[in-house]
Amino acid sequence: MVVSFDLFGTLVEVTPPDDPARAVATELAARDVPVPSDWERAYAERHVETESGAELSLVDHVVAGLDSRGVAASEAVVRATLLDAFATPVRTKPGARAAVGAAAERGPVGVLSNCSVPGLVPRALSRSELRADAFDAVVSSVDCGWRKPDERAFERVAARLNVSPSELRHVGDDPDTDGGATAAGATSVLLEDVPLTAVPSHLENAE
């Protein structure tokens, strides 16, 4: 059995900034990057076109937003800015360690997470109570290029786990995104149907 887990809202909980544009502005200023006077408007505007289902890196969005106001900033500086702007406490959800452990006893385990900030998923995992070596693959939308529920996101994590999507069982909390596993040919396990604490018994019964 091969299992992938959503991260945010499924295995861990985080509280994003109340005002992301302001949080980003604060970290830009801390790095001596001039912040445009209308930064909140620039942050809200669309600067980079993407096709349906594709993920837009927040790094590219912020770099383009600054450039639209005549401010140049390197991708490296913006990446560090975003990691600090979205650095919030990570709370491991009850039952997460047992669920991942039960999956690992049965085969390869992966993470498939929607996240537009490069590096944020591995950072969140490192700050959680989950063991990094419990996962055979960690795939974020910003790294693979596709956001759940796009079928290509599930195809990517299945490929990283060396199986076809039809052999994948995906556990997540959001029917609108994680439920897309079904269209990709995988099996979707939603927490509204199977609570995280019940995932070990669910996997046992599915064998």
mmCIF file of C-alpha atoms in Angstrom:
data_model
loop_
_atom_site.group_PDB
_atom_site.id
_atom_site.type_symbol
_atom_site.label_atom_id
_atom_site.label_comp_id
_atom_site.label_asym_id
_atom_site.label_seq_id
_atom_site.Cartn_x
_atom_site.Cartn_y
_atom_site.Cartn_z
ATOM 1 C CA MET A 1 0.000 0.000 0.000
ATOM 2 C CA VAL A 2 1.251 3.472 -0.931
ATOM 3 C CA VAL A 3 -0.097 6.512 0.929
ATOM 4 C CA SER A 4 0.307 10.249 0.524
ATOM 5 C CA PHE A 5 -0.813 12.858 3.034
ATOM 6 C CA ASP A 6 -1.803 16.464 2.684
ATOM 7 C CA LEU A 7 0.215 18.580 5.111
ATOM 8 C CA PHE A 8 -1.504 21.808 6.198
ATOM 9 C CA GLY A 9 -4.825 21.086 7.878
ATOM 10 C CA THR A 10 -4.234 17.338 7.793
ATOM 11 C CA LEU A 11 -0.979 16.520 9.578
ATOM 12 C CA VAL A 12 -0.176 19.966 10.966
ATOM 13 C CA GLU A 13 -1.911 23.249 11.723
ATOM 14 C CA VAL A 14 -0.424 26.686 11.121
ATOM 15 C CA THR A 15 -1.847 30.185 11.449
ATOM 16 C CA PRO A 16 -0.942 32.308 8.413
ATOM 17 C CA PRO A 17 -0.402 36.060 8.803
ATOM 18 C CA ASP A 18 -3.597 38.097 9.096
ATOM 19 C CA ASP A 19 -2.236 40.494 6.477
ATOM 20 C CA PRO A 20 0.201 38.671 4.160
ATOM 21 C CA ALA A 21 1.083 41.807 2.174
ATOM 22 C CA ARG A 22 2.041 43.650 5.347
ATOM 23 C CA ALA A 23 4.022 40.676 6.649
ATOM 24 C CA VAL A 24 5.947 40.528 3.376
ATOM 25 C CA ALA A 25 6.522 44.297 3.444
ATOM 26 C CA THR A 26 7.963 44.085 6.958
ATOM 27 C CA GLU A 27 10.461 41.415 5.936
ATOM 28 C CA LEU A 28 11.373 43.237 2.723
ATOM 29 C CA ALA A 29 12.129 46.397 4.695
ATOM 30 C CA ALA A 30 14.254 44.371 7.128
ATOM 31 C CA ARG A 31 16.395 43.417 4.128
ATOM 32 C CA ASP A 32 16.672 47.025 2.929
ATOM 33 C CA VAL A 33 14.391 46.421 -0.051
ATOM 34 C CA PRO A 34 12.371 49.588 -0.788
ATOM 35 C CA VAL A 35 8.681 48.908 -0.207
ATOM 36 C CA PRO A 36 6.368 50.703 -2.686
ATOM 37 C CA SER A 37 3.882 53.087 -1.093
ATOM 38 C CA ASP A 38 1.018 51.121 -2.668
ATOM 39 C CA TRP A 39 2.481 47.713 -1.885
ATOM 40 C CA GLU A 40 -0.818 46.203 -0.726
ATOM 41 C CA ARG A 41 -2.340 47.044 -4.112
ATOM 42 C CA ALA A 42 0.702 45.715 -5.969
ATOM 43 C CA TYR A 43 0.618 42.515 -3.915
ATOM 44 C CA ALA A 44 -3.053 41.985 -4.766
ATOM 45 C CA GLU A 45 -2.582 42.537 -8.503
ATOM 46 C CA ARG A 46 -1.923 39.710 -10.934
ATOM 47 C CA HIS A 47 1.505 40.047 -12.535
ATOM 48 C CA VAL A 48 2.276 36.573 -13.901
ATOM 49 C CA GLU A 49 -0.080 34.522 -16.060
ATOM 50 C CA THR A 50 -0.384 30.781 -15.418
ATOM 51 C CA GLU A 51 -2.426 28.044 -17.021
ATOM 52 C CA SER A 52 -5.331 26.424 -15.242
ATOM 53 C CA GLY A 53 -4.190 24.153 -12.420
ATOM 54 C CA ALA A 54 -0.655 25.497 -12.363
ATOM 55 C CA GLU A 55 0.978 26.851 -9.220
ATOM 56 C CA LEU A 56 2.462 30.336 -9.225
ATOM 57 C CA SER A 57 5.482 30.667 -6.986
ATOM 58 C CA LEU A 58 4.963 33.500 -4.534
ATOM 59 C CA VAL A 59 8.609 34.385 -5.161
ATOM 60 C CA ASP A 60 7.818 35.094 -8.816
ATOM 61 C CA HIS A 61 4.695 37.019 -7.823
ATOM 62 C CA VAL A 62 6.529 39.263 -5.357
ATOM 63 C CA VAL A 63 9.499 39.851 -7.664
ATOM 64 C CA ALA A 64 7.088 40.834 -10.450
ATOM 65 C CA GLY A 65 5.035 42.994 -8.095
ATOM 66 C CA LEU A 66 8.102 44.910 -6.983
ATOM 67 C CA ASP A 67 9.301 45.240 -10.561
ATOM 68 C CA SER A 68 5.931 46.707 -11.557
ATOM 69 C CA ARG A 69 6.719 49.548 -9.135
ATOM 70 C CA GLY A 70 10.290 49.978 -10.294
ATOM 71 C CA VAL A 71 11.906 48.051 -7.437
ATOM 72 C CA ALA A 72 14.466 45.339 -8.170
ATOM 73 C CA ALA A 73 14.949 42.439 -5.772
ATOM 74 C CA SER A 74 16.724 39.135 -6.289
ATOM 75 C CA GLU A 75 14.879 35.846 -6.088
ATOM 76 C CA ALA A 76 17.168 34.752 -3.241
ATOM 77 C CA VAL A 77 16.276 37.799 -1.146
ATOM 78 C CA VAL A 78 12.563 37.417 -1.846
ATOM 79 C CA ARG A 79 12.656 33.714 -1.041
ATOM 80 C CA ALA A 80 14.236 34.409 2.359
ATOM 81 C CA THR A 81 11.736 37.223 2.885
ATOM 82 C CA LEU A 82 8.775 34.922 2.300
ATOM 83 C CA LEU A 83 10.079 32.133 4.513
ATOM 84 C CA ASP A 84 10.310 34.597 7.401
ATOM 85 C CA ALA A 85 7.031 36.350 6.559
ATOM 86 C CA PHE A 86 5.143 33.057 6.703
ATOM 87 C CA ALA A 87 7.095 31.570 9.618
ATOM 88 C CA THR A 88 4.401 30.716 12.141
ATOM 89 C CA PRO A 89 4.252 28.102 14.904
ATOM 90 C CA VAL A 90 3.586 24.571 13.642
ATOM 91 C CA ARG A 91 1.215 22.392 15.641
ATOM 92 C CA THR A 92 1.196 18.671 14.932
ATOM 93 C CA LYS A 93 -2.361 17.369 14.856
ATOM 94 C CA PRO A 94 -3.429 14.606 17.241
ATOM 95 C CA GLY A 95 -3.117 11.271 15.514
ATOM 96 C CA ALA A 96 -0.671 12.512 12.862
ATOM 97 C CA ARG A 97 2.327 10.511 14.035
ATOM 98 C CA ALA A 98 0.284 7.334 14.398
ATOM 99 C CA ALA A 99 -1.305 7.787 10.952
ATOM 100 C CA VAL A 100 2.036 8.307 9.236
ATOM 101 C CA GLY A 101 3.555 5.426 11.178
ATOM 102 C CA ALA A 102 0.726 3.079 10.202
ATOM 103 C CA ALA A 103 1.163 4.042 6.549
ATOM 104 C CA ALA A 104 4.941 3.540 6.739
ATOM 105 C CA GLU A 105 4.411 0.020 8.057
ATOM 106 C CA ARG A 106 2.581 -0.816 4.834
ATOM 107 C CA GLY A 107 4.715 0.822 2.168
ATOM 108 C CA PRO A 108 6.070 4.102 0.820
ATOM 109 C CA VAL A 109 4.677 7.327 2.282
ATOM 110 C CA GLY A 110 4.610 10.785 0.786
ATOM 111 C CA VAL A 111 3.428 14.336 1.383
ATOM 112 C CA LEU A 112 1.514 16.243 -1.287
ATOM 113 C CA SER A 113 0.839 19.826 -0.239
ATOM 114 C CA ASN A 114 -0.493 22.940 -1.913
ATOM 115 C CA CYS A 115 1.973 25.689 -1.025
ATOM 116 C CA SER A 116 3.206 28.615 -3.116
ATOM 117 C CA VAL A 117 6.211 29.473 -0.918
ATOM 118 C CA PRO A 118 9.369 27.540 -1.856
ATOM 119 C CA GLY A 119 10.886 25.783 1.145
ATOM 120 C CA LEU A 120 7.906 26.291 3.446
ATOM 121 C CA VAL A 121 6.719 22.671 3.364
ATOM 122 C CA PRO A 122 10.058 21.124 4.421
ATOM 123 C CA ARG A 123 10.453 23.859 7.046
ATOM 124 C CA ALA A 124 7.019 23.096 8.484
ATOM 125 C CA LEU A 125 7.821 19.393 8.573
ATOM 126 C CA SER A 126 11.127 20.049 10.331
ATOM 127 C CA ARG A 127 9.301 22.071 12.998
ATOM 128 C CA SER A 128 6.614 19.461 13.527
ATOM 129 C CA GLU A 129 6.695 16.334 15.661
ATOM 130 C CA LEU A 130 6.831 14.169 12.537
ATOM 131 C CA ARG A 131 10.060 12.394 11.636
ATOM 132 C CA ALA A 132 11.476 13.567 8.315
ATOM 133 C CA ASP A 133 12.689 10.049 7.500
ATOM 134 C CA ALA A 134 9.126 8.765 7.730
ATOM 135 C CA PHE A 135 8.471 10.176 4.243
ATOM 136 C CA ASP A 136 9.820 8.725 1.025
ATOM 137 C CA ALA A 137 8.756 11.773 -0.981
ATOM 138 C CA VAL A 138 7.764 15.338 -0.134
ATOM 139 C CA VAL A 139 6.039 17.157 -2.988
ATOM 140 C CA SER A 140 4.721 20.713 -2.834
ATOM 141 C CA SER A 141 2.755 22.420 -5.562
ATOM 142 C CA VAL A 142 5.390 25.114 -5.969
ATOM 143 C CA ASP A 143 8.012 22.445 -6.629
ATOM 144 C CA CYS A 144 6.018 20.210 -8.969
ATOM 145 C CA GLY A 145 4.183 23.064 -10.700
ATOM 146 C CA TRP A 146 0.588 21.892 -10.138
ATOM 147 C CA ARG A 147 -1.965 22.522 -7.402
ATOM 148 C CA LYS A 148 -4.414 19.963 -6.125
ATOM 149 C CA PRO A 149 -7.035 19.104 -7.350
ATOM 150 C CA ASP A 150 -5.196 19.082 -10.688
ATOM 151 C CA GLU A 151 -4.575 15.476 -11.643
ATOM 152 C CA ARG A 152 -0.949 16.260 -12.463
ATOM 153 C CA ALA A 153 -0.201 16.977 -8.807
ATOM 154 C CA PHE A 154 -1.269 13.466 -7.816
ATOM 155 C CA GLU A 155 0.575 12.001 -10.782
ATOM 156 C CA ARG A 156 3.760 13.711 -9.585
ATOM 157 C CA VAL A 157 3.633 12.353 -6.050
ATOM 158 C CA ALA A 158 2.730 8.886 -7.361
ATOM 159 C CA ALA A 159 5.742 9.013 -9.680
ATOM 160 C CA ARG A 160 7.999 10.058 -6.797
ATOM 161 C CA LEU A 161 6.715 7.046 -4.879
ATOM 162 C CA ASN A 162 7.286 4.793 -7.908
ATOM 163 C CA VAL A 163 3.668 3.772 -8.403
ATOM 164 C CA SER A 164 0.820 4.636 -10.745
ATOM 165 C CA PRO A 165 -1.923 6.944 -9.420
ATOM 166 C CA SER A 166 -4.284 3.965 -9.251
ATOM 167 C CA GLU A 167 -2.045 2.466 -6.548
ATOM 168 C CA LEU A 168 -2.054 5.640 -4.443
ATOM 169 C CA ARG A 169 -4.231 6.335 -1.409
ATOM 170 C CA HIS A 170 -4.299 10.057 -0.559
ATOM 171 C CA VAL A 171 -5.341 11.354 2.875
ATOM 172 C CA GLY A 172 -6.472 14.957 3.231
ATOM 173 C CA ASP A 173 -8.882 17.353 4.902
ATOM 174 C CA ASP A 174 -10.196 19.343 1.930
ATOM 175 C CA PRO A 175 -12.782 17.747 -0.387
ATOM 176 C CA ASP A 176 -12.187 20.446 -3.024
ATOM 177 C CA THR A 177 -8.446 19.831 -3.309
ATOM 178 C CA ASP A 178 -7.613 16.456 -1.796
ATOM 179 C CA GLY A 179 -10.779 15.002 -3.279
ATOM 180 C CA GLY A 180 -9.168 15.505 -6.681
ATOM 181 C CA ALA A 181 -7.241 12.292 -6.097
ATOM 182 C CA THR A 182 -10.269 10.381 -7.340
ATOM 183 C CA ALA A 183 -10.220 12.050 -10.758
ATOM 184 C CA ALA A 184 -6.531 11.164 -11.032
ATOM 185 C CA GLY A 185 -7.374 7.500 -10.496
ATOM 186 C CA ALA A 186 -6.160 7.399 -6.889
ATOM 187 C CA THR A 187 -8.196 6.671 -3.775
ATOM 188 C CA SER A 188 -9.193 9.725 -1.761
ATOM 189 C CA VAL A 189 -9.480 9.413 2.021
ATOM 190 C CA LEU A 190 -11.074 12.563 3.438
ATOM 191 C CA LEU A 191 -10.892 13.420 7.131
ATOM 192 C CA GLU A 192 -14.583 14.306 7.131
ATOM 193 C CA ASP A 193 -15.194 10.597 6.480
ATOM 194 C CA VAL A 194 -12.205 9.068 8.268
ATOM 195 C CA PRO A 195 -10.824 11.152 11.176
ATOM 196 C CA LEU A 196 -7.047 11.292 11.376
ATOM 197 C CA THR A 197 -7.048 9.214 14.550
ATOM 198 C CA ALA A 198 -8.953 6.493 12.658
ATOM 199 C CA VAL A 199 -6.559 6.370 9.689
ATOM 200 C CA PRO A 200 -4.463 3.478 11.129
ATOM 201 C CA SER A 201 -7.516 1.228 11.418
ATOM 202 C CA HIS A 202 -8.735 2.392 8.009
ATOM 203 C CA LEU A 203 -5.442 1.392 6.408
ATOM 204 C CA GLU A 204 -5.497 -1.948 8.199
ATOM 205 C CA ASN A 205 -9.004 -2.677 6.932
ATOM 206 C CA ALA A 206 -8.066 -1.624 3.394
ATOM 207 C CA GLU A 207 -5.335 -4.236 3.081
#
